């Protein structure tokens, strides 16, 4: 947003500070000035502003002037909106057929105008702001939102057939817009139309067929208020982001429509000539007005302001007089209800103020956060560990040790991803975009996106995990659950028992089993049935712990991989942490380190492929040898030609470690244990390899 200081000062001639000081003071009050650029010929400065999305009221010169007037305690004059007496005639007919989407619509007829290029102050200010001039009448509408923030539009009156009708579009209806593009409506967009055709996409862009040209002689001036969510949907759907949509979708001022119409009309009469015909048409939807311009007052107690804001650097604190001064300057009306208590009627242009704490923040902001003393709040009691702190710490330490990096993704997801990864999600009433329209029902869409981002930046070997919240239920009742997602791609290494294509599955499976081993649960059970649609057929498993589903692991399907333009296999897993955390953590036990020497013994056996390592390990542990500390698979070997090791078999070198806490082990003990191990492995179907 660009602001001209000489335009600001035309509203506030009493301000004597320099432009640089004005920029600093505005920035300290949350109206950030990111750059100050001197203009030639003594025309002041150009402010490059960064106005947050909730402060649409400050996205114009008069709005910034209001902030400056509050800071410096100078009066802000009202805009001159006086108009000549109109010629006799009926007000132009307007009909709102979508009252839930259009809360107010004003219209005024001006006849006998002359359309030509802009000159004078409008042209010079446009040049300083980098605003493209079009024609005097159209430029005045743009000048008005730059001045006071409310978007307006002018129609060629002679191209309108009958009354103005504000309605939803007909499915398949086409509109040629001012940028020359033709848009086909889906049926729920809001349009401004006449009795026969749509004239423009409401709140976004006017139509080509009713535009003002050099031949235009009669004009209809429009200023309205449209529902923010509706404008955002239309803007995103048709790929249009205009100055009007930028303001409407953030919440315009319903009460400003008539004032904006009057300002445009006044300037058109001055610049384009012509005469007013008929009174202003002003159609207001009471339900929308009650939610915006006529909201109920908010109770405010000065004692609460003082309690929460604390002491000031001058030691005086925020007094009732200060509260009244700043809130009144910002447009609030304070009605005393007792000593130090008020009912505060909110200004129509500040839809971001909803509660007492918001008013308190406004007082602190205008007073200046830098003027409050640096004090810590009082605290009583001790630090209490959250219920999930210990298991979450176990998850982090385990996965970091396994080579995974922790990440954080967005808590929003698209409708398509919500359906694909969880069967549906919780839609938001006011989403940022269609790509982020749901609260995420799963962490997997975010994980898939992060893996794709790494691959697109030539990072081909990635191991990530994320702990976060997933959301289920409905917009009425939202259920939040802790969840864990893991993702792996690239760097797969084949072994004698595992192919390269399957290596990532076993890597993720191993990471999950290391994690499950931190809890008091039985060994996980894997099942390949009832897998979600995002898993490639035959390439995943559902994980059960103590009889209940705790996790899903699988390769991302080809359809999803192509949608994300992934050129290599991606494996994902999601763990229901609420169910996992229901199991207690295992308590580590520390043993005294033995003073006696440990002894290793190796056993090389050939086994059929049907014998798994878990069976070998369990059989050796089943011997109950107290001095047996560790069993390790050292080497697995296959012979593709079937000479050294027969086809369907593999050679396994197993190393065991013996150590006693009480004495040095004797050779006869070691021999006896070794013989027992060999006999056990032969019983499993193994054959000693010589």
XYZ file of C-alpha atoms in Angstrom:
690
model
C 0.000 0.000 0.000
C 1.392 3.418 -1.007
C 0.506 6.587 0.892
C 1.374 10.187 -0.042
C 2.261 12.367 2.946
C 1.036 15.578 1.287
C -2.359 13.870 0.830
C -2.318 12.834 4.507
C -1.446 16.360 5.585
C -4.345 17.761 3.561
C -6.570 16.042 6.150
C -4.323 16.948 9.126
C -2.718 20.354 8.587
C -2.088 20.633 12.346
C 0.579 17.885 12.305
C 4.021 19.516 12.423
C 6.339 16.482 12.747
C 8.582 15.477 9.859
C 7.635 12.703 7.466
C 10.350 10.490 8.952
C 9.025 11.009 12.469
C 5.476 10.380 11.251
C 6.642 7.103 9.687
C 8.324 6.012 12.928
C 5.300 6.901 15.061
C 2.900 5.050 12.761
C 5.140 1.990 12.704
C 5.336 1.887 16.511
C 1.510 1.843 16.521
C 1.210 -1.150 14.197
C 0.649 0.795 10.950
C 3.983 -0.239 9.544
C 5.871 2.055 7.172
C 8.489 -0.094 5.468
C 9.986 2.619 3.273
C 10.058 6.409 3.053
C 10.857 7.913 -0.367
C 11.264 11.649 -0.936
C 9.243 13.101 -3.813
C 10.522 15.928 -6.057
C 9.401 19.567 -6.005
C 8.636 19.593 -2.286
C 5.702 17.182 -2.608
C 6.523 15.390 0.606
C 7.212 11.665 0.770
C 5.838 8.371 -0.428
C 5.242 5.814 2.327
C 5.493 2.148 1.399
C 3.105 0.611 3.939
C 2.623 -2.943 5.196
C -0.959 -2.995 6.462
C -2.034 -6.259 8.074
C -5.078 -8.020 6.627
C -7.287 -7.257 9.644
C -6.785 -3.494 9.225
C -8.610 -2.882 5.966
C -9.768 0.444 7.466
C -6.168 1.703 7.245
C -5.668 0.745 3.593
C -6.357 4.323 2.443
C -5.235 7.875 3.124
C -8.144 8.891 5.356
C -7.742 5.727 7.448
C -4.034 6.392 8.023
C -4.905 10.012 8.812
C -7.325 8.756 11.479
C -4.470 6.814 13.087
C -2.187 9.844 12.980
C -4.902 12.058 14.484
C -5.249 9.621 17.398
C -1.486 9.524 17.958
C -1.004 13.310 17.985
C -4.396 14.197 19.517
C -5.421 16.501 16.680
C -8.926 16.781 15.182
C -9.705 14.857 12.010
C -12.135 16.794 9.783
C -15.010 14.916 8.212
C -15.009 14.472 4.453
C -16.901 17.098 2.465
C -19.772 15.155 0.884
C -22.170 18.009 0.130
C -24.025 17.641 -3.162
C -26.269 19.999 -5.102
C -30.023 19.484 -5.049
C -30.835 16.812 -7.636
C -33.203 17.355 -10.525
C -36.639 15.852 -10.087
C -36.861 12.177 -10.821
C -37.345 8.771 -9.247
C -34.541 7.013 -7.427
C -33.031 4.278 -9.591
C -34.649 0.895 -8.834
C -32.422 -1.660 -7.062
C -33.398 -5.147 -5.947
C -31.223 -7.358 -3.709
C -32.136 -11.002 -4.325
C -29.199 -12.436 -2.346
C -29.448 -10.625 1.029
C -27.084 -13.090 2.680
C -24.320 -11.996 0.264
C -25.094 -8.293 -0.277
C -25.855 -6.191 2.803
C -26.150 -2.786 1.179
C -26.384 -1.308 -2.299
C -26.454 2.394 -3.164
C -27.036 3.912 -6.605
C -27.181 7.466 -7.944
C -27.856 8.792 -11.471
C -25.743 11.564 -13.048
C -26.686 12.779 -16.536
C -24.839 14.887 -19.089
C -21.239 13.997 -18.166
C -18.198 14.451 -20.377
C -15.708 11.560 -20.388
C -12.110 12.493 -21.134
C -8.595 11.900 -19.716
C -7.994 12.965 -16.119
C -6.085 16.132 -15.317
C -4.943 18.158 -12.326
C -4.668 16.754 -8.803
C -6.040 13.297 -9.611
C -3.520 12.797 -12.411
C -0.553 14.054 -10.364
C -1.408 11.893 -7.364
C -1.901 8.866 -9.610
C 1.531 9.488 -11.130
C 3.152 9.630 -7.671
C 1.398 6.411 -6.599
C 2.040 4.524 -9.850
C -1.718 4.237 -10.481
C -2.674 3.874 -14.153
C -5.185 6.516 -15.332
C -8.085 5.367 -17.555
C -10.653 8.137 -17.862
C -11.869 10.856 -15.542
C -14.999 9.045 -14.303
C -13.256 5.689 -13.804
C -10.236 7.380 -12.234
C -12.514 9.053 -9.703
C -13.725 5.662 -8.448
C -10.104 4.568 -7.978
C -9.262 7.923 -6.399
C -12.075 7.409 -3.905
C -10.828 4.078 -2.564
C -7.341 5.542 -2.336
C -8.837 8.445 -0.381
C -11.300 6.742 1.974
C -10.999 3.024 1.275
C -14.399 1.938 -0.043
C -14.532 0.452 -3.581
C -17.096 1.935 -5.974
C -18.068 1.475 -9.621
C -19.606 3.515 -12.441
C -21.888 2.062 -15.133
C -22.906 3.514 -18.461
C -26.544 4.128 -17.565
C -27.754 3.781 -21.146
C -26.432 0.213 -21.335
C -28.480 -0.944 -18.323
C -31.798 -2.592 -19.121
C -34.247 -2.072 -16.285
C -33.533 -2.245 -12.560
C -30.269 -3.217 -10.912
C -30.558 -6.774 -9.546
C -27.990 -8.187 -7.118
C -28.266 -11.960 -7.386
C -26.321 -15.187 -7.635
C -25.190 -16.127 -11.118
C -27.015 -18.635 -13.279
C -25.003 -21.796 -13.856
C -23.222 -21.498 -17.201
C -23.848 -17.746 -17.443
C -20.944 -15.874 -19.055
C -19.640 -12.394 -18.268
C -17.067 -10.451 -20.244
C -15.129 -8.429 -17.688
C -13.267 -5.133 -17.921
C -9.940 -6.890 -18.501
C -11.368 -8.419 -21.693
C -11.614 -11.968 -20.336
C -14.834 -13.959 -20.454
C -15.739 -15.934 -17.337
C -18.254 -18.769 -17.087
C -20.162 -18.814 -13.805
C -20.652 -21.983 -11.765
C -23.875 -20.723 -10.240
C -23.008 -19.525 -6.719
C -21.035 -16.370 -7.543
C -22.587 -13.016 -6.660
C -23.193 -10.759 -9.669
C -24.573 -7.281 -10.255
C -27.086 -7.541 -13.098
C -29.944 -5.772 -14.787
C -33.256 -7.365 -15.748
C -31.703 -9.243 -18.689
C -27.979 -9.839 -18.129
C -25.132 -9.822 -15.639
C -23.227 -6.527 -15.585
C -20.221 -7.590 -13.508
C -18.746 -9.961 -10.934
C -19.783 -8.287 -7.672
C -16.965 -6.923 -5.565
C -14.321 -8.135 -8.015
C -14.595 -6.526 -11.459
C -17.155 -4.730 -13.592
C -18.393 -5.915 -16.970
C -17.218 -4.960 -20.432
C -20.657 -4.323 -21.892
C -21.664 -1.702 -19.304
C -18.280 0.032 -19.024
C -17.897 3.800 -19.232
C -16.342 4.994 -22.524
C -15.754 8.323 -24.251
C -19.269 8.037 -25.722
C -20.884 7.732 -22.282
C -23.201 10.613 -21.372
C -25.158 9.247 -18.433
C -23.712 7.399 -15.429
C -24.969 5.227 -12.604
C -22.696 5.439 -9.531
C -22.637 2.321 -7.366
C -21.250 1.733 -3.867
C -22.152 -1.462 -2.023
C -21.191 -3.927 0.679
C -20.628 -7.594 -0.145
C -20.019 -10.647 2.039
C -16.235 -11.230 2.408
C -16.357 -15.023 2.004
C -18.411 -14.745 -1.191
C -15.986 -12.255 -2.744
C -12.990 -14.356 -1.751
C -14.538 -17.447 -3.332
C -15.333 -15.649 -6.595
C -11.906 -14.011 -6.718
C -9.998 -17.258 -6.147
C -12.205 -19.343 -8.405
C -11.756 -17.078 -11.424
C -8.129 -16.146 -10.740
C -8.838 -12.453 -10.189
C -7.291 -10.311 -7.462
C -8.305 -6.665 -7.760
C -8.115 -3.619 -5.510
C -11.843 -4.024 -4.869
C -11.688 -7.736 -4.001
C -8.648 -7.122 -1.784
C -10.765 -4.862 0.412
C -14.160 -6.568 0.210
C -12.800 -9.995 1.105
C -11.176 -8.541 4.234
C -14.351 -6.880 5.463
C -15.376 -3.486 4.089
C -17.333 -0.861 6.031
C -21.073 -1.285 5.407
C -21.778 2.221 6.696
C -19.297 3.769 4.230
C -21.235 2.849 1.079
C -23.398 5.978 1.041
C -20.413 8.224 1.844
C -18.320 6.668 -0.927
C -21.180 7.112 -3.391
C -21.500 10.765 -2.401
C -17.751 11.397 -2.739
C -17.632 9.818 -6.200
C -20.710 11.771 -7.268
C -19.277 15.042 -5.942
C -15.990 14.568 -7.812
C -17.729 13.512 -11.037
C -19.866 16.646 -10.953
C -16.741 18.751 -10.417
C -14.558 17.020 -13.017
C -16.954 15.548 -15.594
C -19.822 17.994 -15.330
C -23.425 16.822 -15.507
C -26.346 16.990 -13.065
C -27.824 14.702 -10.423
C -31.201 13.143 -11.245
C -33.316 11.690 -8.484
C -32.420 10.869 -4.883
C -29.897 8.297 -3.733
C -31.106 4.701 -3.830
C -29.956 3.054 -0.598
C -31.089 -0.538 0.014
C -29.917 -1.950 3.357
C -30.313 -5.505 4.651
C -31.025 -5.113 8.416
C -29.556 -8.523 9.336
C -26.229 -7.698 7.706
C -26.222 -4.216 9.227
C -26.753 -5.686 12.692
C -23.700 -7.939 12.268
C -21.418 -5.167 11.019
C -22.224 -1.471 11.355
C -24.630 -1.800 14.311
C -23.007 -4.357 16.560
C -23.878 -4.429 20.245
C -21.696 -2.294 22.565
C -18.810 -3.872 24.482
C -18.401 -3.378 28.238
C -14.994 -1.934 29.187
C -13.529 -1.409 32.650
C -10.562 0.918 33.100
C -9.424 -1.209 36.037
C -9.076 -4.169 33.667
C -7.081 -2.029 31.246
C -4.725 -1.028 34.052
C -4.443 -4.570 35.398
C -3.474 -6.100 32.080
C -1.288 -3.299 30.710
C 0.605 -2.660 33.932
C 2.729 0.364 34.729
C 4.041 2.936 32.276
C 7.546 4.345 32.068
C 6.401 7.669 33.551
C 4.750 5.856 36.475
C 1.320 7.385 35.844
C -0.285 4.384 34.201
C -3.155 4.395 31.729
C -5.882 6.610 33.161
C -9.567 6.787 32.302
C -8.897 10.046 30.434
C -6.308 8.320 28.245
C -8.714 5.474 27.492
C -11.455 7.935 26.497
C -9.088 10.023 24.389
C -7.693 7.180 22.292
C -10.876 5.175 21.799
C -12.844 8.297 20.862
C -10.155 9.302 18.375
C -10.411 5.856 16.784
C -14.155 6.273 16.256
C -15.615 4.573 19.328
C -18.470 6.098 21.317
C -18.105 5.662 25.087
C -21.176 5.722 27.326
C -20.290 5.726 31.072
C -21.984 2.988 33.077
C -20.230 3.628 36.377
C -16.947 4.833 37.777
C -14.264 3.780 35.309
C -16.721 1.648 33.307
C -18.155 2.165 29.830
C -20.348 0.661 27.169
C -18.314 1.139 23.997
C -20.137 1.424 20.667
C -17.764 0.228 17.980
C -16.981 2.113 14.770
C -18.456 0.499 11.680
C -15.049 0.333 9.982
C -13.367 -1.745 12.711
C -14.775 -5.259 12.252
C -11.607 -6.678 13.838
C -12.689 -5.364 17.273
C -14.974 -7.908 18.933
C -14.155 -8.116 22.664
C -12.978 -6.058 25.615
C -9.425 -7.321 25.133
C -9.458 -5.895 21.591
C -10.301 -2.444 22.956
C -7.547 -2.810 25.507
C -5.108 -3.650 22.721
C -6.157 -0.531 20.815
C -5.428 1.641 23.846
C -2.018 0.031 24.324
C -1.196 0.290 20.613
C -1.971 3.993 20.272
C -0.423 4.828 23.656
C 2.749 3.103 22.454
C 4.065 -0.268 23.608
C 7.465 1.343 24.109
C 5.986 3.508 26.874
C 5.136 0.569 29.135
C 7.587 -0.530 31.825
C 9.331 -3.872 31.389
C 7.844 -5.933 34.207
C 7.202 -9.632 34.558
C 3.736 -10.882 35.516
C 3.338 -12.355 38.961
C 3.465 -16.139 39.186
C 2.542 -18.554 41.934
C 3.026 -22.298 41.968
C 5.454 -24.624 40.260
C 6.117 -25.867 36.769
C 3.806 -28.736 35.889
C 4.797 -31.204 33.187
C 2.118 -31.730 30.560
C 0.592 -35.231 30.377
C 2.146 -36.065 26.993
C 5.548 -34.500 27.661
C 7.368 -37.747 28.494
C 6.022 -39.849 25.583
C 6.552 -36.972 23.139
C 10.146 -36.727 24.330
C 10.507 -40.458 23.739
C 9.143 -40.101 20.193
C 11.555 -37.290 19.365
C 14.640 -38.970 20.779
C 13.836 -42.284 19.083
C 13.175 -40.866 15.630
C 16.098 -38.452 15.743
C 18.345 -41.388 16.618
C 16.860 -43.273 13.659
C 17.953 -40.492 11.293
C 14.676 -38.582 10.904
C 14.446 -34.772 10.987
C 11.524 -33.044 12.703
C 9.401 -30.722 10.546
C 6.270 -28.588 10.853
C 3.637 -28.271 8.131
C 0.431 -26.287 7.744
C -2.607 -27.230 9.843
C -4.800 -26.672 6.768
C -5.495 -29.035 3.879
C -7.478 -29.008 0.669
C -10.816 -30.766 0.361
C -9.312 -33.251 -2.123
C -6.408 -34.167 0.184
C -8.774 -34.449 3.152
C -10.862 -37.008 1.268
C -7.846 -38.895 -0.104
C -5.951 -39.257 3.162
C -8.750 -39.391 5.722
C -12.096 -39.730 3.958
C -13.052 -36.090 4.634
C -12.210 -33.126 6.805
C -13.633 -30.204 8.754
C -14.339 -27.254 6.401
C -13.552 -23.740 7.581
C -16.086 -20.966 7.242
C -13.531 -18.385 6.103
C -10.602 -20.224 4.468
C -7.517 -18.502 3.099
C -7.875 -20.408 -0.173
C -9.472 -23.499 -1.703
C -6.102 -25.266 -1.334
C -6.330 -24.694 2.430
C -10.074 -24.894 3.008
C -10.136 -27.637 5.673
C -8.590 -28.240 9.044
C -6.273 -31.159 8.326
C -7.747 -34.559 9.236
C -4.326 -36.152 8.703
C -0.679 -35.062 8.803
C 0.081 -37.018 5.624
C -0.827 -34.335 3.029
C 1.630 -31.958 4.670
C 4.290 -34.669 4.813
C 3.820 -35.521 1.124
C 4.114 -31.824 0.256
C 7.317 -31.435 2.282
C 8.896 -34.469 0.612
C 7.938 -33.073 -2.802
C 9.449 -29.710 -1.868
C 12.754 -31.387 -1.000
C 12.783 -33.405 -4.211
C 12.017 -30.300 -6.276
C 15.120 -28.725 -4.746
C 17.343 -31.675 -5.656
C 17.394 -33.174 -2.147
C 16.754 -36.788 -3.100
C 17.464 -38.626 0.177
C 14.950 -37.435 2.796
C 13.768 -38.744 6.176
C 11.208 -36.566 7.974
C 8.744 -36.802 10.834
C 6.133 -34.438 12.266
C 4.177 -34.464 15.503
C 1.039 -32.359 15.443
C -2.715 -32.202 15.786
C -5.249 -33.590 13.373
C -8.880 -32.516 13.350
C -11.990 -34.619 12.868
C -15.694 -34.208 13.521
C -17.774 -31.348 12.130
C -17.930 -27.586 12.232
C -20.198 -27.939 15.271
C -17.966 -30.306 17.237
C -14.267 -30.465 16.347
C -12.189 -33.305 17.800
C -8.444 -32.735 18.137
C -6.043 -35.674 18.368
C -2.245 -35.870 18.530
C -0.754 -37.589 15.508
C 2.640 -38.525 14.079
C 3.621 -38.755 10.434
C 6.809 -40.147 8.922
C 8.071 -39.804 5.377
C 10.982 -41.342 3.522
C 12.233 -41.175 -0.039
C 15.510 -41.975 -1.750
C 18.586 -43.669 -0.319
C 17.031 -47.136 -0.343
C 19.633 -49.912 0.072
C 19.053 -53.487 -0.957
C 20.269 -56.357 1.243
C 20.403 -60.090 0.848
C 16.881 -60.360 2.219
C 15.312 -57.088 1.043
C 15.103 -55.695 -2.495
C 15.770 -52.034 -3.210
C 12.071 -51.517 -4.016
C 11.067 -52.763 -0.544
C 13.928 -51.276 1.466
C 12.078 -48.101 2.460
C 9.177 -50.131 3.804
C 11.467 -52.039 6.134
C 13.282 -48.842 7.107
C 10.021 -47.192 8.158
C 8.859 -50.417 9.774
C 12.084 -50.557 11.756
C 11.718 -46.942 12.895
C 8.165 -47.648 14.056
C 9.221 -50.784 15.920
C 11.990 -48.864 17.678
C 9.349 -46.362 18.709
C 6.841 -49.009 19.852
C 9.601 -50.685 21.875
C 9.674 -47.595 24.106
C 6.169 -48.481 25.319
C 4.831 -51.472 27.241
C 3.079 -53.191 24.366
C 3.178 -56.566 22.710
C 4.938 -57.019 19.386
C 3.188 -55.175 16.535
C 1.024 -57.157 14.111
C 0.840 -56.163 10.420
C -2.147 -56.684 8.139
C -2.475 -55.793 4.454
C -6.280 -55.504 4.434
C -8.514 -52.400 4.433
C -5.751 -49.986 3.456
C -6.634 -46.349 2.608
C -6.764 -45.229 -1.021
C -3.523 -43.235 -0.842
C -1.550 -46.500 -0.454
C -0.394 -48.177 -3.660
C -2.128 -51.549 -4.035
C -0.181 -54.305 -2.241
C 2.410 -51.858 -0.920
C 1.400 -51.137 2.658
C 0.153 -52.442 5.973
C -2.063 -51.577 8.895
C -0.254 -51.854 12.247
C -1.979 -53.304 15.323
C -0.780 -52.981 18.926
C -2.559 -55.053 21.546
C -5.420 -55.641 19.127
C -6.148 -52.041 18.026
C -5.096 -50.102 14.944
C -2.301 -47.690 15.830
C -0.601 -46.904 12.519
C -0.714 -47.183 8.743
C 2.374 -47.503 6.579
C 2.525 -47.589 2.789
C 3.930 -46.356 -0.490
C 2.221 -43.268 -1.903
C 0.013 -44.318 -4.802
C 1.015 -43.583 -8.381
C -1.987 -41.279 -8.828
C -1.014 -39.146 -5.841
C 2.658 -39.201 -6.814
C 1.828 -37.947 -10.320
C -0.407 -35.218 -8.890
C 2.563 -33.966 -6.850
C 5.021 -34.552 -9.740
C 7.096 -37.015 -7.696
C 9.634 -38.906 -9.779
C 10.710 -41.445 -7.161
C 8.979 -43.664 -4.637
C 7.698 -42.029 -1.458
C 6.764 -43.995 1.658
C 4.556 -42.571 4.387
C 3.357 -43.660 7.804
C 0.930 -42.146 10.279
C 0.634 -43.099 13.942
C -2.358 -42.409 16.170
C -0.459 -40.961 19.132
C -3.551 -40.815 21.335
C -3.752 -44.611 21.201
C 0.003 -45.107 21.479
C 0.285 -42.746 24.446
C -2.427 -44.725 26.244
C 0.273 -47.369 26.829
C 2.810 -46.620 29.588
C 6.435 -45.991 28.743
C 8.962 -48.662 29.555
C 11.170 -47.735 32.485
C 14.878 -48.076 31.674
C 16.810 -50.160 34.198
C 20.476 -49.467 34.851
C 22.757 -52.407 35.688
C 26.191 -52.268 37.176
C 28.856 -52.761 34.539
C 30.489 -56.147 34.905
C 34.134 -56.242 35.909
C 34.596 -59.536 34.058
C 35.526 -59.994 30.441
C 32.839 -60.519 27.811
C 33.104 -63.393 25.339
C 31.714 -63.515 21.782
C 30.781 -66.603 19.801
C 29.746 -66.743 16.116
C 27.340 -69.245 14.593
C 27.017 -69.632 10.817
C 23.900 -71.503 9.683
C 21.975 -71.922 6.452
C 18.213 -71.470 6.848
C 15.225 -71.803 4.524
C 13.638 -68.490 3.516
C 10.625 -69.359 5.664
C 12.698 -68.934 8.865
C 12.709 -65.270 9.916
C 15.237 -63.552 12.140
C 12.616 -63.016 14.851
C 12.263 -66.800 15.171
C 16.051 -67.235 15.445
C 16.326 -64.534 18.096
C 13.380 -65.856 20.111
C 14.705 -69.422 20.037
C 18.119 -68.414 21.420
C 16.582 -66.220 24.117
C 14.276 -69.118 24.955
C 17.249 -71.103 26.257
C 17.204 -68.892 29.361
C 20.946 -68.336 29.538
C 21.346 -65.562 32.138
C 24.799 -64.611 30.911
C 23.572 -64.065 27.345
C 23.590 -60.258 26.860
C 23.161 -59.679 23.165
C 22.298 -61.449 19.881
C 23.265 -59.734 16.617
C 22.782 -60.728 12.952
C 26.224 -59.957 11.527
C 25.977 -61.136 7.940
C 23.279 -62.423 5.591
C 24.366 -64.065 2.369
C 22.566 -65.453 -0.678
C 24.034 -67.093 -3.737
C 22.026 -66.165 -6.860
C 23.606 -69.135 -8.671
C 22.639 -71.582 -5.912
C 26.149 -73.037 -5.506
C 27.466 -71.851 -2.125
C 23.924 -71.570 -0.717
C 21.017 -73.475 -2.228
C 18.156 -71.579 -3.858
C 15.407 -70.701 -1.397
C 17.922 -70.524 1.439
C 20.174 -67.924 2.999
C 23.301 -68.018 5.115
C 23.113 -66.227 8.473
C 26.107 -65.369 10.655
C 24.853 -64.765 14.195
C 27.032 -63.322 16.958
C 26.169 -63.765 20.625
C 27.763 -62.034 23.608
C 28.198 -63.709 27.010
C 29.187 -61.923 30.215
C 28.795 -62.658 33.899
C 28.361 -60.195 36.736
C 29.955 -62.597 39.234
C 32.960 -64.368 37.722
C 35.084 -65.047 34.674
C 33.343 -67.456 32.326
C 34.896 -70.912 31.986
C 35.449 -72.690 28.696
C 33.228 -75.616 29.622
C 30.314 -73.240 30.312
C 30.813 -71.520 26.986
C 31.006 -74.856 25.177
C 27.797 -76.085 26.776
C 25.916 -72.896 25.882
C 27.263 -72.983 22.327
C 26.143 -76.583 21.922
C 22.648 -75.671 23.147
C 22.438 -72.808 20.692
C 23.567 -74.983 17.776
C 21.051 -77.677 18.652
C 18.265 -75.069 18.890
C 19.128 -73.582 15.501
C 19.172 -77.044 13.923
C 15.735 -77.656 15.416
C 14.527 -74.521 13.591
C 15.615 -76.080 10.316
C 19.088 -74.580 10.136
C 22.142 -76.414 8.880
C 25.591 -75.604 10.222
C 27.676 -74.039 7.500
C 31.233 -75.344 7.397
